Coordinates of C-alpha atoms in Angstrom, one line a residue:
M5 CA 137.5 103.9 123.1
E6 CA 133.8 104.4 124.0
G7 CA 131.9 106.7 121.7
N8 CA 134.4 106.4 118.8
P9 CA 132.6 105.8 115.4
A10 CA 133.3 102.6 113.5
Q11 CA 135.8 103.1 110.7
L12 CA 135.0 101.8 107.2
R13 CA 138.0 100.2 105.5
T14 CA 138.6 98.4 102.3
A15 CA 139.8 94.7 102.4
G16 CA 143.1 94.1 100.6
V17 CA 143.8 91.3 98.2
D18 CA 147.1 89.3 98.4
L19 CA 147.4 88.5 94.7
G20 CA 150.5 86.3 95.3
G21 CA 148.4 84.2 97.7
L22 CA 145.6 84.1 95.2
M23 CA 148.0 82.9 92.5
T24 CA 149.0 80.1 94.9
V25 CA 145.4 79.1 95.3
L26 CA 144.8 79.1 91.5
G27 CA 148.0 77.1 90.8
Q28 CA 147.8 74.5 93.6
H29 CA 144.2 74.2 94.7
L30 CA 141.6 75.7 92.4
Y31 CA 142.6 74.0 89.1
S32 CA 143.4 70.3 89.1
T33 CA 145.7 70.5 86.1
P34 CA 147.7 73.3 84.4
L35 CA 146.1 72.3 81.1
V36 CA 143.1 74.4 82.4
A37 CA 145.0 77.5 81.5
L38 CA 144.9 76.7 77.8
R39 CA 141.1 76.1 78.1
E40 CA 140.6 79.4 79.8
L41 CA 142.5 81.4 77.2
V42 CA 140.6 79.7 74.3
Q43 CA 137.4 80.4 76.3
N44 CA 138.3 84.1 76.5
A45 CA 139.0 84.2 72.8
N46 CA 135.6 82.6 72.1
D47 CA 133.8 85.2 74.2
S48 CA 135.7 88.0 72.5
I49 CA 134.5 86.8 69.1
V50 CA 130.9 86.4 70.4
R51 CA 131.0 89.9 71.9
R52 CA 132.2 91.3 68.6
R53 CA 129.4 89.7 66.7
L54 CA 126.9 91.3 69.2
E55 CA 128.5 94.8 69.2
D56 CA 130.3 95.3 65.9
P57 CA 128.3 95.5 62.7
A58 CA 131.5 94.9 60.7
A59 CA 132.4 91.7 62.5
P60 CA 133.9 89.1 60.2
T61 CA 131.6 86.4 58.9
A62 CA 134.3 83.7 59.3
P63 CA 135.8 84.2 62.8
R64 CA 138.5 81.9 64.0
I65 CA 140.8 81.1 66.9
T66 CA 144.4 80.0 66.1
V67 CA 146.7 78.4 68.6
V68 CA 150.4 78.3 67.7
G69 CA 153.0 76.4 69.7
D70 CA 156.8 76.6 69.4
I71 CA 158.4 74.0 71.5
N72 CA 161.9 75.3 70.9
A73 CA 161.1 78.8 72.0
R74 CA 158.8 77.4 74.7
T75 CA 155.9 79.6 73.7
V76 CA 152.2 79.3 73.0
R77 CA 150.2 82.0 71.3
V78 CA 146.4 82.2 71.2
I79 CA 145.1 84.4 68.4
D80 CA 141.5 85.5 67.9
T81 CA 139.5 87.8 65.6
G82 CA 137.4 89.2 68.5
T83 CA 136.8 92.7 69.7
G84 CA 140.3 93.4 71.0
L85 CA 140.8 95.7 74.0
T86 CA 141.2 99.4 74.5
D87 CA 143.7 100.6 77.1
S88 CA 140.9 101.3 79.6
E89 CA 139.4 97.9 79.1
I90 CA 142.8 96.4 79.8
H91 CA 142.9 98.2 83.1
T92 CA 139.3 97.4 83.9
Y93 CA 138.9 93.8 82.9
L94 CA 142.3 92.2 82.1
A95 CA 144.1 93.6 85.2
T96 CA 141.3 93.5 87.7
V97 CA 140.7 90.2 89.5
G98 CA 137.1 89.1 89.5
V99 CA 135.8 91.6 86.9
G100 CA 134.8 90.1 83.6
Y101 CA 133.3 91.8 80.7
T102 CA 131.4 88.7 79.6
R103 CA 129.5 88.5 82.9
G104 CA 128.2 92.0 82.5
L105 CA 127.4 91.4 78.8
R106 CA 125.4 88.3 79.7
Q107 CA 123.5 90.2 82.4
G108 CA 122.8 93.2 80.1
Q109 CA 121.5 91.4 77.0
A110 CA 119.1 88.6 76.2
A111 CA 122.1 86.5 77.0
S112 CA 123.9 84.6 74.2
E113 CA 124.3 81.0 75.2
E114 CA 127.7 81.1 73.5
L115 CA 129.2 83.3 76.2
I116 CA 131.2 81.3 78.6
G117 CA 133.1 83.4 81.1
M118 CA 131.6 84.1 84.5
F119 CA 134.1 84.8 87.3
G120 CA 136.8 87.1 85.9
L121 CA 139.5 84.6 87.0
G122 CA 140.3 82.8 83.8
F123 CA 143.1 85.1 82.6
L124 CA 145.0 84.7 85.9
S125 CA 145.3 80.9 85.1
A126 CA 147.9 81.8 82.4
F127 CA 150.4 82.7 85.2
V128 CA 150.1 79.1 86.5
I129 CA 152.0 77.8 83.5
A130 CA 153.8 81.0 82.2
E131 CA 156.8 82.9 83.5
R132 CA 155.7 85.8 81.3
V133 CA 152.4 86.8 79.6
T134 CA 152.3 89.2 76.7
V135 CA 149.0 90.5 75.3
T136 CA 149.0 92.4 72.0
T137 CA 145.6 93.8 71.0
T138 CA 143.7 96.2 68.8
S139 CA 140.1 97.0 69.5
F140 CA 137.4 97.4 66.9
Q141 CA 136.5 100.6 68.7
Q142 CA 140.0 102.0 68.0
P143 CA 141.2 100.2 64.9
D144 CA 144.2 102.5 64.4
R145 CA 145.7 101.9 67.9
G146 CA 147.4 99.0 69.4
W147 CA 148.4 98.1 73.0
R148 CA 150.9 95.7 74.5
Y149 CA 150.3 94.4 78.1
Q150 CA 153.1 92.4 79.8
S151 CA 153.4 90.8 83.2
S152 CA 155.4 88.1 84.9
N153 CA 153.3 87.5 87.9
G154 CA 149.8 89.1 87.5
E155 CA 150.5 91.6 90.2
Q156 CA 152.5 94.2 88.4
Y157 CA 152.1 94.8 84.7
S158 CA 153.3 97.2 82.0
L159 CA 151.1 98.7 79.3
A160 CA 152.5 100.5 76.3
A161 CA 151.2 101.6 72.9
A162 CA 152.0 99.2 70.0
P163 CA 151.5 99.3 66.3
A164 CA 147.9 98.6 65.3
R165 CA 147.3 95.0 64.1
E166 CA 144.3 93.2 62.7
I167 CA 141.4 93.7 65.1
G168 CA 141.6 91.0 67.8
T169 CA 144.0 89.8 70.4
V170 CA 147.2 87.7 70.6
V171 CA 148.0 86.2 74.1
E172 CA 151.6 84.9 74.2
L173 CA 152.7 82.6 77.0
A174 CA 156.4 82.2 77.7
L175 CA 156.1 78.8 79.4
R176 CA 157.8 77.8 82.6
E177 CA 160.3 75.1 82.0
E178 CA 158.2 72.4 83.7
H179 CA 155.4 73.1 81.3
A180 CA 157.4 73.2 78.1
R181 CA 155.6 70.2 76.6
L182 CA 152.4 72.3 76.3
A183 CA 154.1 74.1 73.3
G184 CA 154.0 70.9 71.2
E185 CA 151.3 71.4 68.5
D186 CA 150.4 67.7 68.6
Y187 CA 149.9 68.0 72.3
L188 CA 147.9 71.2 71.9
A189 CA 145.6 69.5 69.3
R190 CA 145.0 66.6 71.6
V191 CA 144.2 68.7 74.7
L192 CA 142.1 71.4 72.9
G193 CA 140.4 68.8 70.8
R194 CA 139.0 67.4 74.0
Y195 CA 138.2 70.7 75.8
C196 CA 136.9 72.6 72.8
A197 CA 135.1 69.9 70.8
L198 CA 131.7 71.7 70.9
L199 CA 132.8 75.3 70.4
R200 CA 131.0 76.9 67.5
V201 CA 134.0 79.1 66.6
P202 CA 136.6 77.0 64.5
I203 CA 139.9 76.5 66.3
Y204 CA 143.1 75.9 64.2
I205 CA 146.4 74.6 65.5
G206 CA 149.3 76.2 63.8
D207 CA 149.1 76.0 60.0
A208 CA 146.5 73.2 60.0
A209 CA 144.1 73.5 57.0
E210 CA 141.2 71.9 59.0
P211 CA 139.9 73.1 62.5
L212 CA 140.1 70.6 65.3
N213 CA 136.3 71.0 65.9
P214 CA 135.0 70.5 62.3
E215 CA 131.7 68.6 63.0
P216 CA 128.9 70.0 65.1
P217 CA 127.3 67.6 67.6
P218 CA 124.3 65.7 66.3
W219 CA 121.8 67.7 68.4
R220 CA 122.6 70.9 66.7
G221 CA 120.3 70.4 63.7
D222 CA 121.0 71.8 60.3
S223 CA 119.1 71.7 57.0
D224 CA 120.8 68.4 56.0
S225 CA 120.0 66.7 59.2
V226 CA 116.3 67.5 59.1
S227 CA 115.9 65.3 56.0
E228 CA 118.4 62.7 57.1
H229 CA 117.4 59.0 56.9
P230 CA 117.2 57.4 60.4
V231 CA 119.9 54.9 59.6
Q232 CA 122.3 57.7 58.5
A233 CA 121.4 59.7 61.7
R234 CA 122.2 56.7 63.8
K235 CA 125.6 56.3 62.1
R236 CA 126.4 59.9 62.7
Q237 CA 125.4 59.7 66.3
L238 CA 127.6 56.6 66.8
R239 CA 130.5 58.3 65.0
F240 CA 130.2 61.2 67.4
A241 CA 129.9 58.9 70.4
S242 CA 133.1 57.1 69.4
R243 CA 135.0 60.4 69.9
F244 CA 134.2 60.4 73.6
E245 CA 133.9 56.8 74.5
Q246 CA 137.5 55.8 75.5
Q247 CA 137.0 52.2 76.6
F248 CA 134.2 50.6 74.6
E249 CA 132.6 50.7 71.2
P250 CA 129.1 52.3 71.4
I251 CA 126.3 49.8 70.5
C252 CA 123.6 52.4 70.0
A253 CA 123.0 56.1 70.7
M254 CA 120.0 57.9 72.3
P255 CA 119.4 61.7 72.0
V256 CA 118.8 63.7 75.2
P257 CA 115.9 66.0 74.7
A258 CA 116.0 69.6 75.9
L259 CA 116.7 70.0 79.5
A260 CA 114.2 72.1 81.5
G261 CA 114.4 75.7 80.4
E262 CA 116.4 75.1 77.3
S263 CA 115.1 75.0 73.8
D264 CA 117.0 72.4 71.8
P265 CA 118.0 68.8 72.3
R266 CA 121.3 69.0 74.1
G267 CA 123.1 65.7 74.3
L268 CA 123.6 62.1 73.4
L269 CA 123.7 58.9 75.5
W270 CA 125.0 55.5 74.3
V271 CA 125.2 51.9 75.5
Q272 CA 128.7 50.6 75.8
D273 CA 129.7 47.3 74.0
G274 CA 131.5 45.9 77.0
G275 CA 130.2 43.3 79.4
T276 CA 129.1 44.5 82.9
Y277 CA 128.9 42.2 85.8
G278 CA 126.7 42.8 88.9
N279 CA 127.0 46.4 90.0
S280 CA 130.2 47.2 88.0
D281 CA 130.3 50.9 87.1
N282 CA 131.6 52.1 83.7
R283 CA 129.5 55.2 83.5
N284 CA 131.2 57.9 81.4
L285 CA 129.6 61.3 81.0
S286 CA 131.2 64.5 79.6
V287 CA 129.5 67.8 80.4
F288 CA 130.0 70.9 78.2
V289 CA 128.8 74.3 79.5
R290 CA 128.2 76.7 76.6
G291 CA 130.4 74.6 74.3
M292 CA 133.4 74.2 76.6
L293 CA 134.3 70.9 78.4
L294 CA 133.7 71.3 82.0
D295 CA 133.8 67.8 83.4
D296 CA 134.7 64.6 81.6
D297 CA 133.8 62.4 84.6
A298 CA 130.3 63.7 85.6
R299 CA 129.0 60.1 86.1
D300 CA 126.8 61.2 89.0
L301 CA 124.5 62.9 86.5
L302 CA 123.7 59.4 85.1
P303 CA 121.5 57.1 87.1
G304 CA 123.3 54.8 89.4
W305 CA 121.9 51.7 87.7
A306 CA 123.3 52.8 84.3
G307 CA 126.8 51.3 84.8
F308 CA 127.0 50.5 81.0
V309 CA 126.1 54.0 79.7
G310 CA 128.3 56.8 78.3
G311 CA 127.2 60.3 77.2
V312 CA 127.8 63.9 76.3
I313 CA 125.5 66.7 77.3
E314 CA 125.6 70.5 76.7
S315 CA 123.9 73.0 78.9
S316 CA 123.5 76.7 79.4
R317 CA 121.8 76.3 82.8
L318 CA 124.3 74.1 84.6
M319 CA 126.5 76.3 86.7
P320 CA 130.2 75.6 87.1
T321 CA 132.2 76.1 90.3
A322 CA 134.8 78.8 90.3
S323 CA 137.4 76.3 89.0
R324 CA 135.1 75.4 86.1
E325 CA 136.0 71.8 86.7
D326 CA 132.9 70.7 88.6
L327 CA 129.2 71.5 88.7
Q328 CA 127.2 73.2 91.4
R329 CA 124.7 70.8 92.9
N330 CA 121.7 73.1 92.5
E331 CA 118.2 72.8 91.1
A332 CA 119.5 72.9 87.5
Y333 CA 121.8 70.0 88.3
R334 CA 118.9 67.9 89.8
S335 CA 116.7 68.8 86.8
A336 CA 119.5 67.6 84.4
Q337 CA 119.8 64.3 86.4
H338 CA 116.0 63.8 86.0
A339 CA 116.1 64.7 82.3
I340 CA 119.0 62.3 81.6
A341 CA 117.3 59.4 83.4
E342 CA 114.1 60.0 81.5
S343 CA 116.0 60.1 78.2
L344 CA 117.8 56.9 79.0
I345 CA 114.6 55.0 79.9
G346 CA 112.8 56.3 76.9
G347 CA 115.8 55.7 74.7
L348 CA 116.2 52.0 75.7
A349 CA 112.5 51.4 75.0
A350 CA 112.9 53.0 71.5
V351 CA 115.9 50.8 70.8
A352 CA 113.9 47.7 71.8
R353 CA 111.2 48.7 69.4
E354 CA 113.2 50.0 66.4
Q355 CA 116.6 48.4 66.6
P356 CA 116.1 44.7 67.4
E357 CA 119.7 43.7 66.6
A358 CA 121.2 46.4 68.8
W359 CA 118.7 45.4 71.6
R360 CA 119.8 41.8 71.5
R361 CA 123.4 42.9 71.9
I362 CA 122.5 45.1 74.8
L363 CA 120.7 42.2 76.5
N364 CA 123.6 39.9 75.8
R365 CA 126.3 42.3 77.1
H366 CA 124.5 43.7 80.1
N367 CA 122.0 41.0 81.2
E368 CA 123.2 41.0 84.8
A369 CA 123.3 44.8 85.1
L370 CA 119.9 45.1 83.6
L371 CA 118.5 42.7 86.2
G372 CA 119.4 45.4 88.8
A373 CA 118.3 48.2 86.6
A374 CA 114.8 46.7 86.2
L375 CA 114.3 47.2 90.0
C376 CA 114.9 50.9 89.8
D377 CA 111.9 52.0 87.7
A378 CA 108.5 50.5 86.9
R379 CA 108.9 51.3 83.2
L380 CA 112.3 49.5 83.1
F381 CA 110.8 46.5 84.8
E382 CA 108.0 46.3 82.3
L383 CA 110.5 46.6 79.4
L384 CA 112.9 44.0 80.8
A385 CA 110.8 41.5 82.8
E386 CA 110.4 39.1 79.9
E387 CA 113.8 39.9 78.3
V388 CA 116.5 39.4 80.9
R389 CA 117.7 36.0 81.9
V390 CA 118.1 34.7 85.4
P391 CA 121.0 32.4 86.3
S392 CA 119.7 29.0 87.5
S393 CA 120.6 25.4 87.9
H394 CA 119.4 24.8 84.4
G395 CA 121.4 27.7 82.8
D396 CA 120.2 31.3 82.2
L397 CA 116.5 31.3 81.8
R398 CA 113.7 33.9 81.6
A399 CA 111.6 34.2 84.7
S400 CA 108.6 32.7 83.0
A401 CA 110.7 29.6 82.1
L402 CA 111.6 29.2 85.8
R403 CA 108.0 28.9 86.9
R404 CA 106.8 25.3 87.4
E405 CA 103.3 24.5 88.6
G406 CA 102.8 28.1 89.7
A407 CA 106.1 28.3 91.7
I408 CA 109.6 29.7 91.2
H409 CA 112.3 28.1 93.3
V410 CA 115.3 30.2 94.3
G411 CA 118.3 29.0 96.3
L412 CA 120.4 31.3 98.4
S413 CA 123.5 29.1 97.8
T414 CA 124.6 26.2 95.7
G415 CA 125.6 22.6 96.3
G416 CA 124.7 19.8 98.8
F417 CA 121.2 18.4 99.2
E418 CA 119.5 21.4 97.7
D419 CA 121.0 20.8 94.3
M420 CA 120.3 17.1 94.5
L421 CA 116.7 17.6 95.6
F422 CA 115.9 19.8 92.5
R423 CA 117.9 17.7 90.1
M424 CA 115.7 14.7 91.2
L425 CA 112.6 16.8 90.8
G426 CA 113.7 18.2 87.4
V427 CA 112.9 21.8 88.7
P428 CA 115.2 24.7 87.8
V429 CA 116.4 26.7 90.8
A430 CA 117.3 30.3 90.4
R431 CA 120.7 31.5 91.8
G432 CA 119.5 33.8 94.6
D433 CA 123.1 34.5 95.6
R434 CA 123.8 36.3 92.3
Y435 CA 123.4 40.1 91.9
A436 CA 119.8 41.3 91.9
V437 CA 118.2 37.9 91.3
L438 CA 116.2 37.5 94.5
P439 CA 114.6 41.0 94.5
F440 CA 113.9 40.8 90.7
L441 CA 112.1 37.5 91.2
R442 CA 110.1 38.8 94.1
Q443 CA 108.9 41.7 92.0
W444 CA 108.2 39.4 89.1
V445 CA 105.9 37.1 91.0
Q446 CA 104.1 40.1 92.5
R447 CA 103.3 41.4 89.0
H448 CA 102.9 38.1 87.1
G449 CA 101.5 35.8 89.8
G450 CA 102.8 32.6 91.3
R451 CA 104.7 31.7 94.4
L452 CA 108.4 32.3 95.2
I453 CA 109.9 29.6 97.3
E454 CA 113.1 30.8 98.9
I455 CA 115.0 27.7 99.9
G456 CA 116.7 28.0 103.3
T457 CA 114.3 30.6 104.7
E458 CA 111.6 29.6 107.2
Q459 CA 108.8 30.7 104.8
G460 CA 110.3 28.9 101.9
N461 CA 111.0 25.7 103.8
R462 CA 107.3 25.6 104.9
Q463 CA 106.3 25.5 101.3
L464 CA 108.7 22.6 100.5
F465 CA 108.4 20.5 103.6
T466 CA 105.3 19.4 105.5
E467 CA 106.5 19.2 109.1
L468 CA 105.3 16.2 111.2
G469 CA 105.6 15.1 114.7
L470 CA 107.4 12.1 116.3
P471 CA 107.6 10.9 119.9
D472 CA 110.4 12.5 121.9
A473 CA 112.3 9.2 122.2
E474 CA 112.4 8.7 118.4
L475 CA 113.3 12.3 117.8
D476 CA 116.1 12.1 120.4
W477 CA 117.4 8.9 118.7
L478 CA 117.4 10.5 115.3
R479 CA 119.3 13.5 116.7
E480 CA 121.9 11.3 118.3
T481 CA 122.4 9.0 115.3
L482 CA 121.9 11.3 112.2
A483 CA 122.6 14.9 113.2
D484 CA 125.9 16.9 113.4
G485 CA 124.4 19.8 115.2
E486 CA 121.5 20.3 112.8
K487 CA 118.0 20.7 114.1
V488 CA 116.1 17.5 113.2
V489 CA 112.7 18.1 111.6
P490 CA 110.4 15.1 110.8
A491 CA 108.6 15.9 107.5
R492 CA 107.1 14.8 104.3
F493 CA 108.6 16.1 101.0
A494 CA 109.2 15.1 97.4
P495 CA 110.8 13.0 96.0
A496 CA 109.9 10.2 98.3
E497 CA 113.2 8.4 97.2
L498 CA 115.2 11.0 99.2
P499 CA 115.4 9.8 102.9
L500 CA 116.8 13.1 104.4
M501 CA 117.9 16.5 103.4
V502 CA 120.1 19.1 105.1
V503 CA 119.1 22.8 104.5
P504 CA 121.3 25.5 105.8
D505 CA 119.4 28.2 107.7
R506 CA 120.2 31.3 105.5
E507 CA 118.5 33.6 108.0
A508 CA 120.7 32.2 110.8
E509 CA 123.8 32.7 108.6
L510 CA 122.8 36.4 108.0
K511 CA 122.2 36.9 111.8
R512 CA 125.6 35.4 112.5
R513 CA 127.4 37.7 110.0
L514 CA 125.6 40.9 111.1
E515 CA 126.1 40.2 114.7
S516 CA 129.8 39.4 114.4
D517 CA 132.5 41.9 115.5
E518 CA 133.7 42.0 111.8
A519 CA 130.4 43.6 110.8
D520 CA 131.1 46.5 113.1
K521 CA 134.2 47.4 111.0
R522 CA 132.4 47.3 107.6
I523 CA 128.9 48.6 108.3
S524 CA 127.8 51.9 109.8
M525 CA 126.4 51.7 113.4
T526 CA 123.1 53.3 112.3
A527 CA 122.6 50.6 109.6
L528 CA 123.7 47.9 112.0
R529 CA 121.2 48.9 114.6
L530 CA 118.4 48.8 112.1
V531 CA 119.4 45.4 110.7
R532 CA 120.1 43.9 114.1
G533 CA 116.6 44.9 115.2
F534 CA 115.4 42.7 112.4
T535 CA 117.8 39.8 113.1
A536 CA 116.9 39.8 116.8
G537 CA 113.7 37.9 115.9
I538 CA 115.6 35.1 114.1
D539 CA 116.3 31.9 115.9
G540 CA 120.0 31.4 115.2
S541 CA 120.5 28.4 117.5
A542 CA 120.9 25.9 114.7
Q543 CA 122.8 26.7 111.5
A544 CA 120.9 24.1 109.5
R545 CA 117.8 21.9 109.6
L546 CA 117.9 18.1 108.9
Y547 CA 114.6 17.2 107.3
V548 CA 113.9 13.4 107.8
N549 CA 111.5 12.2 105.1
L550 CA 108.8 10.1 106.6
D551 CA 107.5 9.3 103.1
N552 CA 110.7 7.5 102.4
P553 CA 110.4 3.6 102.7
A554 CA 113.9 3.2 104.0
M555 CA 113.4 5.9 106.7
R556 CA 110.1 4.3 107.8
A557 CA 111.8 0.9 108.0
L558 CA 114.7 2.4 110.0
L559 CA 112.3 3.8 112.6
A560 CA 110.3 0.6 112.8
T561 CA 113.6 -1.4 113.4
M562 CA 114.7 1.2 116.0
R563 CA 111.4 0.7 117.9
A564 CA 112.0 -3.1 118.1
D565 CA 115.8 -3.2 118.4
R566 CA 117.9 -0.1 118.6
A567 CA 121.2 -1.9 118.3
A568 CA 120.0 -3.5 115.0
A569 CA 119.0 -0.1 113.6
E570 CA 122.3 1.7 114.4
P571 CA 124.4 0.4 111.4
A572 CA 121.8 1.6 109.0
A573 CA 121.5 4.9 110.8
R574 CA 125.3 5.3 110.6
L575 CA 125.2 4.5 106.9
L576 CA 122.6 7.3 106.3
K577 CA 124.6 9.7 108.4
A578 CA 127.8 8.9 106.4
I579 CA 125.9 9.5 103.2
K580 CA 124.7 12.8 104.5
Q581 CA 128.2 13.8 105.4
L582 CA 129.5 12.7 102.1
M583 CA 127.0 15.0 100.4
E584 CA 127.8 17.9 102.7
T585 CA 131.5 17.8 101.6
H586 CA 130.3 19.4 98.3
N587 CA 130.1 22.7 100.1
D588 CA 132.5 22.2 102.9
A589 CA 135.7 23.9 101.6
D590 CA 137.4 24.2 104.9
G591 CA 137.1 20.7 106.3
H592 CA 136.6 18.9 103.0
G593 CA 139.3 16.2 103.3
H594 CA 138.7 15.4 107.0
R595 CA 134.9 15.1 106.5
L596 CA 135.2 13.1 103.3
N597 CA 137.6 10.6 104.8
G598 CA 135.4 10.2 107.9
A599 CA 132.3 9.7 105.8
L600 CA 133.9 7.0 103.6
A601 CA 135.3 5.2 106.7
A602 CA 131.8 5.3 108.3
I603 CA 130.2 3.9 105.1
G604 CA 132.7 1.0 105.1
D605 CA 132.2 0.2 108.7
S606 CA 128.4 0.3 108.3
V607 CA 128.5 -2.1 105.4
L608 CA 130.5 -4.6 107.5
R609 CA 128.0 -4.3 110.3
L610 CA 125.1 -4.9 108.0
L611 CA 126.8 -8.0 106.5
P612 CA 127.8 -10.2 109.5
A613 CA 129.2 -13.0 107.4
A614 CA 131.5 -10.5 105.5
A615 CA 132.5 -9.0 108.8
G616 CA 133.5 -12.5 110.1
Q617 CA 135.6 -13.2 106.9
A618 CA 137.3 -9.8 107.3
G619 CA 138.2 -10.6 110.8
D620 CA 139.8 -13.9 109.7

C-alpha cells in the first residue's frame, strides 16, 4: 500500500538445512570433523596461554577412541568455557571466539579458527555430542552441554574438572571405524603433523607430532652440520612423499609478509616422461593440514617435485579444504617457484651426486622446464641430453659444422641420409626437443636445420631447374604423388630422397573435422590462420640428386631413348618404395611386395639375355 514504511525484519536460519550443507556439500570427507575438533582444542590452549598467567607449561591434547562403545573423546588443557561462552560461541553459528581474539591482539599465528562453523561438523559424524568443560575463569564450576542435532541443546551444571574441555562424540553407526585408535593415529597424524601442541592418542607415551618441521629452527639446528641438516630434511620429506623416495630437499624461504622459512620442497626419485605430472604439495595453515593436493601452487613444469608449506597468510575457504585464490595465493606461487629454481641451482653446486640423479631421472621433464625460465635454461642448457639418431646427446654434441639437424619424424630416407653423412639428428618429435634446440642455437650460435620444413629443406637441398619435358618424365616414372624437385645434396651417392612435408601434415591435421572435436574453436581459428599460408597440395617432396652419377646417366639415356631409360627408372622407383615401407605401417605388406616385384622385373629388363632364358 502506497505510503507504508518498509518493515525491517531479521532473516532466519534453517539449521537443519545448514547441517545438510555441512555434511553433504561443504566438507569432502567426514574425517574433517576430527580435524575441526582438534583445531578447536588447539585454539583453546593458545587462548589460555594468552589470557591465563597460570596456564600449564606442558599443554596437551588427548584423543581417545573406544570402538566397542563407538565413541571418540577429544580432551584439551585449554581455557574451558563458562556457561555464557557456551551460549555465545558454542551454540551460535558463525560466531567464533578465536576470530575475535585474532582481531583484537597482535595475532598469534598459532590460532586457527576463523568461521565459527567447525564445531557443527561434529554432528556430521555423531548422533550425540557431549561437551564437559571447566573454565579457568571459574575453576570451581563445571558445565555439561549436550545435543543430538545442533539445533536444540541442553546445558546443565556439572562437577568441576581439571581446567579444559572434553568433547565426546557418540558416533553414527556408519562412522564407527573412526573410533579405532590406530585409525585415529593415522588420520590425525596426517592432519595435525605440524601443530605445536603435542597430540596423544589414548595411552600412547609419545605424541603423534613429536618432531617439528625443519624450518622451525631451534638451538641445535643452528649449529647443525649441512649433511645432518639434509638428512633431517629428507627424513621429514619421506613422511609426506607417498609415491617416491626424495632425492634432495630444498627449503622454501619466508613467503611475503612472513618472518621465518616456511616450507620444504624435494625432487622425487621416480622417472618422469614428457609432461607427466607427479606434483605433490601439502599446505598447512597455522599448523593444520588444509590441502594435501595443492599442486597448483607448484610451477606447471615441476612435475617431479613434492613439498610441504606452512603459512599464516594463505586464506582457507569456509570448508578449510581449499585455498582462496587471492593475492597471498599468487605471492605464495611466486615464492615457491623462486625457491625451486634457486634450490635446483644450489643442488647443482653443492650436491653433485644428487644432481646427477636428478638429471638421470628427469631429463625429459627438465628439457621442458628449461623453456619456462631463463635461469633454468642457463642451468640446464649444457646438462640435459637430447634424444637423437646417435643416442641421447648434449646439444653441443649435436652441432656439426655450425649446424644442428632435427627431424620431425623417424625412418625412411631421412634416417638413411644422415647415417650416410655420419651426422646425429635430434628427435624433434619428442617432448620439448624442438623448442629447446631453437632456444639453444639462439643463445649459443649456429643454425638449426628442421628437416621436412620449407626453411630446413632449403638449407639441405640446393634446388635446380630442368626442362619441363624431363621434369614431367621424372614425375611419371619416379613419383607416387610427391612433388619432384631437382636438386643437389650430399652425399652424392644418394640418387634421390623423399622428404615428407611436415607443415602440410600439420595443415591436414588441423583442418580435419577431427580437430574440431579436440581443439577449441578460438585456438583453431588462430592456428588455421597460420596454416592458410601453407601449400598442402603435396604431402612429400621427391628430391632428385643431379650430383649423383647414376641420376645424370639416367637423364642422359632418357634424352636419347626413353624406352631404354624406363627399366632403370622403374628400378629406382622400386628402391624408393622399398625404403618408404620403413614408415608405412598401414600399407606395409602391399607396398613391399609391389616394390620387390618391380625390382625383379627391372632386373630382367636390364638383362635381356637373362630375360630370354627366363622365357624359355
